[in-house]
Structures are given as structure tokens and as C-alpha cells.
Amino acid sequence: MKNTVILKSYKDGIAIYLDDTLEFEQLCLDLAQKFRDSARFFGDMQVAVSFEGRTLTQEEENVLVDTITSSSRLQVLCVIGKDAGLQNQFSNATEAARYFAQKSASGDDGQFYRGSLKDGQILETEGSIVILGSVEEGCSIISTKDIIVLGRLAGNAYAGGDGRDHHFIAALEMTPQKLKIGDFKYKTKESRLWAGRLRKGQPQMACVRNGEIQMQSITKELLNELPV
């Protein structure tokens, strides 16, 4: 019998290799069985995951993540891309997810939104916000303070609505249409230089420096320099 789902475990994540010829419904059943069989091995870890070997839509990724969490005790923090250096990506992504979740939870005005924004949704909030999901193209997240997306930011994000420019926008996968922090704007699709700096699966933070919005890769070293 062909092994349609193969798992490769890393320190902070799991690479999941999927058969590219199987019907999606059957693939979900096979994935569920694989994680039920491996539940004792993985325990109740917090992990990042990557899906390899098959092109998936955002909706299919969400279904697979739900299948994993319902078939095991794992908490999936994020889905990363398929670039090289998976171990570093898993490590950076999980560190960023834990840090920003802690940062929001410790603040008096921090909020969580569970789920992805899609179909043109607009979410506007007072204070900082952590999105436990993705912001798809055509959707917008607007905050008076910081924005943290524990998933893919592919739509629009406007932080610093209180008029201050020291706020930031962070995402585990940063491919936005437009960004705005305070009074500073950046239309990412109009800049080849910006697009060249965006790496799928690499957590990124946008902040205002030297009078412009700049992007910085999120690493353990950077997180250690930031106050909780």
C-alpha cells in the first residue's frame, strides 16, 4: 500500500509530505490516521508545520491544520513555506508565535482574533491585536497600535492608528498588498526591492525607521532584544 502521508519531525516543527495524486478527501482521512497513530510520539507539542509535495489552496491548508489538531494533541502555531533550511524556519516561526502571543496577552489592551480574514473582510480594533490565522488578499486589518499575524499577511494592514509611528506590523509570512504605520504608507506591489526581500516562511516585522517603513526578519536574537 502506498504511503500517502509521510511525516518528518524537527525540533520545533513537522514537515508533512503529501501524495499529489490522491483525492483531497481521502488525503484528509489518511492524514488524520497518520496523526492518530503518532499521537503518543508527538504528545502535546506546539509546532509549526510545512506541507510538501502538493500545491494547496489556503482553504485546503486550513482543513489540513484542523485535521491535525482534531486527530492529535498538537497545537499548530503556523504553516511555513517550502524554502530550504526548514529547521531554522520552524524554530524562528515558533519563537515568534510564542513571543507575540505572550506580548499581547500581557498587555491591558491586547486582543486575539481566532480565524482568517477572507472574502474582503475588514477588522478594525482599538489597541494591539494578534490574528490567529491569515489575512487574505482584499482583506484589511486596522489597529490603533500593533498588528501581529500568526499566519500569512497577504492583504492590507494599518497599524498605529493613534497617530504614533513607533508601532509595528509582524507576520509569520509577509506578502502584503499595502502597509501603513502611523502616517507612513507603503504599497508593496509597487516596489520590486520590497518584494525581493520578502521570503515565504520567514517571519518578518515592519516598522518605521529613518522616516520610512522598513522590513526586518524576525529571529531569536531580535526577539531577545524586544521588551515583553
Coordinates of C-alpha atoms in Angstrom, one line a residue:
M1 CA 0.0 0.0 0.0
K2 CA 1.4 3.4 -1.0
N3 CA 2.3 5.7 1.9
T4 CA 0.3 8.8 1.0
V5 CA 1.4 10.9 4.0
I6 CA 4.9 11.0 5.4
L7 CA 6.0 12.9 8.5
K8 CA 9.4 14.2 9.2
S9 CA 9.9 15.6 12.7
Y10 CA 12.1 18.6 13.6
K11 CA 12.8 20.2 16.9
D12 CA 10.1 22.9 16.5
G13 CA 8.0 21.6 13.7
I14 CA 6.8 18.8 11.4
A15 CA 7.3 18.6 7.6
I16 CA 4.4 16.7 6.1
Y17 CA 4.9 15.1 2.6
L18 CA 1.6 14.6 0.8
D19 CA 0.7 12.5 -2.2
D20 CA -0.1 14.7 -5.1
T21 CA -2.4 12.3 -6.9
L22 CA -4.9 11.3 -4.2
E23 CA -8.3 12.9 -3.9
F24 CA -8.2 15.6 -1.2
E25 CA -11.0 14.0 0.9
Q26 CA -9.1 10.7 1.0
L27 CA -5.9 12.6 1.8
C28 CA -7.5 14.2 4.8
L29 CA -8.6 10.7 6.1
D30 CA -5.0 9.4 5.6
L31 CA -3.6 12.5 7.4
A32 CA -6.0 12.0 10.3
Q33 CA -5.0 8.4 10.6
K34 CA -1.3 9.2 10.5
F35 CA -1.6 11.7 13.3
R36 CA -3.8 9.4 15.4
D37 CA -1.1 6.7 15.1
S38 CA 1.6 9.3 16.0
A39 CA -0.3 11.0 18.8
R40 CA 1.7 9.3 21.6
F41 CA 5.0 10.2 19.9
F42 CA 4.3 13.9 19.4
G43 CA 2.3 14.5 22.7
D44 CA 1.0 18.0 23.2
M45 CA 3.8 20.0 21.5
Q46 CA 3.4 23.4 20.0
V47 CA 4.7 23.2 16.4
A48 CA 4.9 24.9 13.1
V49 CA 4.1 22.6 10.1
S50 CA 5.0 22.6 6.4
F51 CA 3.1 20.9 3.6
E52 CA 5.3 19.4 0.9
G53 CA 4.8 17.6 -2.4
R54 CA 1.4 19.1 -3.3
T55 CA 0.0 22.5 -4.2
L56 CA -2.7 23.6 -1.8
T57 CA -5.1 26.4 -1.6
Q58 CA -5.4 28.5 1.6
E59 CA -8.7 26.7 2.4
E60 CA -7.2 23.3 1.9
E61 CA -4.3 24.3 4.2
N62 CA -6.8 25.3 6.8
V63 CA -8.7 22.0 6.5
L64 CA -5.4 20.1 6.9
V65 CA -4.5 22.0 10.0
D66 CA -7.9 21.4 11.5
T67 CA -7.5 17.7 10.7
I68 CA -4.1 17.6 12.5
T69 CA -5.4 19.3 15.7
S70 CA -8.6 17.2 15.8
S71 CA -6.6 14.0 15.4
S72 CA -3.8 14.7 18.0
R73 CA -3.0 16.9 21.0
L74 CA -0.7 19.1 18.9
Q75 CA -1.2 22.9 18.7
V76 CA -0.3 24.1 15.3
L77 CA 1.2 27.6 15.6
C78 CA 1.6 28.3 12.0
V79 CA 2.2 26.9 8.5
I80 CA 5.5 27.8 6.9
G81 CA 6.7 27.8 3.3
K82 CA 8.8 25.3 1.4
D83 CA 12.1 27.1 1.3
A84 CA 15.4 25.4 2.3
G85 CA 16.5 25.4 6.0
L86 CA 13.3 24.0 7.5
Q87 CA 14.8 23.6 11.0
N88 CA 15.7 27.3 11.2
Q89 CA 12.3 28.3 9.8
F90 CA 10.4 26.1 12.3
S91 CA 12.5 27.5 15.2
N92 CA 12.1 31.2 14.2
A93 CA 8.3 30.8 13.5
T94 CA 7.5 29.1 16.8
E95 CA 9.7 31.5 18.7
A96 CA 7.9 34.5 17.0
A97 CA 4.4 33.0 17.6
R98 CA 5.1 32.3 21.3
Y99 CA 6.6 35.7 21.8
F100 CA 3.9 37.7 20.2
A101 CA 1.1 35.7 21.9
Q102 CA 2.7 36.4 25.2
K103 CA 3.2 40.1 24.4
S104 CA -0.5 40.6 23.5
A105 CA -1.7 38.5 26.5
S106 CA 0.4 40.5 28.9
G107 CA -0.9 43.9 27.7
D108 CA -4.1 45.5 29.1
D109 CA -5.4 46.3 25.6
G110 CA -4.2 43.2 23.7
Q111 CA -6.8 41.3 21.7
F112 CA -6.9 37.9 19.9
Y113 CA -8.9 37.1 16.8
R114 CA -9.2 33.4 16.0
G115 CA -9.6 32.6 12.4
S116 CA -8.6 34.0 9.0
L117 CA -9.9 37.2 7.3
K118 CA -11.2 36.4 3.8
D119 CA -13.8 37.5 1.2
G120 CA -13.0 41.2 1.6
Q121 CA -13.4 41.2 5.4
I122 CA -12.3 44.3 7.3
L123 CA -11.4 44.1 11.0
E124 CA -10.9 47.3 13.0
T125 CA -9.8 47.3 16.6
E126 CA -8.7 49.6 19.5
G127 CA -5.3 48.5 20.9
S128 CA -2.9 45.8 19.6
I129 CA -4.2 42.6 18.0
V130 CA -3.0 39.1 17.3
I131 CA -4.6 37.3 14.4
L132 CA -4.5 33.5 14.9
G133 CA -4.9 32.9 11.2
S134 CA -4.2 34.7 7.9
V135 CA -5.3 37.9 6.3
E136 CA -6.0 37.1 2.6
E137 CA -5.8 39.4 -0.4
G138 CA -8.5 42.1 -0.4
C139 CA -9.0 42.0 3.4
S140 CA -7.8 44.6 5.8
I141 CA -6.8 44.7 9.5
I142 CA -6.8 48.1 11.2
S143 CA -5.4 48.7 14.7
T144 CA -4.6 51.8 16.8
K145 CA -1.4 50.0 18.0
D146 CA 0.5 46.9 16.9
I147 CA -0.7 44.1 14.5
I148 CA 0.6 40.5 14.7
V149 CA -0.5 37.9 12.2
L150 CA 0.3 34.3 13.2
G151 CA -0.1 33.2 9.6
R152 CA 0.1 34.8 6.2
L153 CA -0.4 38.6 5.7
A154 CA -1.5 38.9 2.0
G155 CA -4.0 41.7 2.4
N156 CA -3.8 45.2 3.9
A157 CA -2.6 46.2 7.4
Y158 CA -2.8 49.6 9.0
A159 CA -1.1 50.0 12.5
G160 CA -0.6 53.0 14.6
G161 CA -4.0 54.5 14.2
D162 CA -3.3 56.5 17.3
G163 CA -1.0 58.6 15.1
R164 CA 2.3 57.3 16.6
D165 CA 4.9 55.8 14.4
H166 CA 6.6 53.5 16.9
H167 CA 4.2 50.7 16.4
F168 CA 4.8 47.6 14.2
I169 CA 3.3 45.0 11.9
A170 CA 4.6 41.4 12.2
A171 CA 3.6 38.3 10.3
L172 CA 4.9 34.7 10.0
E173 CA 4.6 35.1 6.3
M174 CA 4.7 38.7 4.9
T175 CA 3.3 39.2 1.4
P176 CA 1.0 42.2 1.9
Q177 CA -0.7 44.4 -0.6
K178 CA -0.4 47.6 1.4
L179 CA 1.1 48.6 4.8
K180 CA 0.6 51.7 6.8
I181 CA 2.1 52.6 10.2
G182 CA 1.1 55.9 11.6
D183 CA 1.3 58.4 8.8
F184 CA 3.7 56.3 6.8
K185 CA 2.4 54.3 3.8
Y186 CA 4.0 51.6 1.7
K187 CA 2.4 49.9 -1.3
T188 CA 4.3 46.7 -1.6
K189 CA 3.2 45.6 -5.0
E190 CA 4.8 48.8 -6.5
S191 CA 8.2 48.0 -5.2
R192 CA 10.4 45.3 -6.7
L193 CA 13.0 45.9 -4.0
W194 CA 10.5 45.2 -1.2
A195 CA 9.2 42.1 -3.0
G196 CA 12.7 40.8 -3.3
R197 CA 13.2 41.0 0.5
L198 CA 10.0 39.0 1.3
R199 CA 10.7 35.3 1.9
K200 CA 7.9 32.8 2.2
G201 CA 8.0 31.1 5.6
Q202 CA 10.3 33.7 7.1
P203 CA 8.7 35.7 9.9
Q204 CA 9.0 39.5 9.2
M205 CA 8.4 42.7 11.1
A206 CA 7.6 46.1 9.5
C207 CA 8.4 49.2 11.5
V208 CA 9.2 52.9 10.8
R209 CA 12.9 53.8 10.7
N210 CA 14.7 56.8 9.3
G211 CA 11.4 58.2 8.0
E212 CA 10.2 55.1 6.1
I213 CA 8.7 51.7 6.6
Q214 CA 11.4 49.0 6.7
M215 CA 11.2 45.3 6.9
Q216 CA 13.3 43.1 9.2
S217 CA 13.5 39.3 9.5
I218 CA 12.4 38.0 12.9
T219 CA 15.0 35.9 14.6
K220 CA 15.5 34.6 18.2
E221 CA 18.2 37.3 18.5
L222 CA 15.8 40.1 17.5
L223 CA 13.1 38.8 19.9
N224 CA 15.6 38.8 22.8
E225 CA 16.2 42.5 22.2
L226 CA 12.5 43.4 22.4
P227 CA 10.7 44.0 25.6
V228 CA 7.9 41.6 26.5

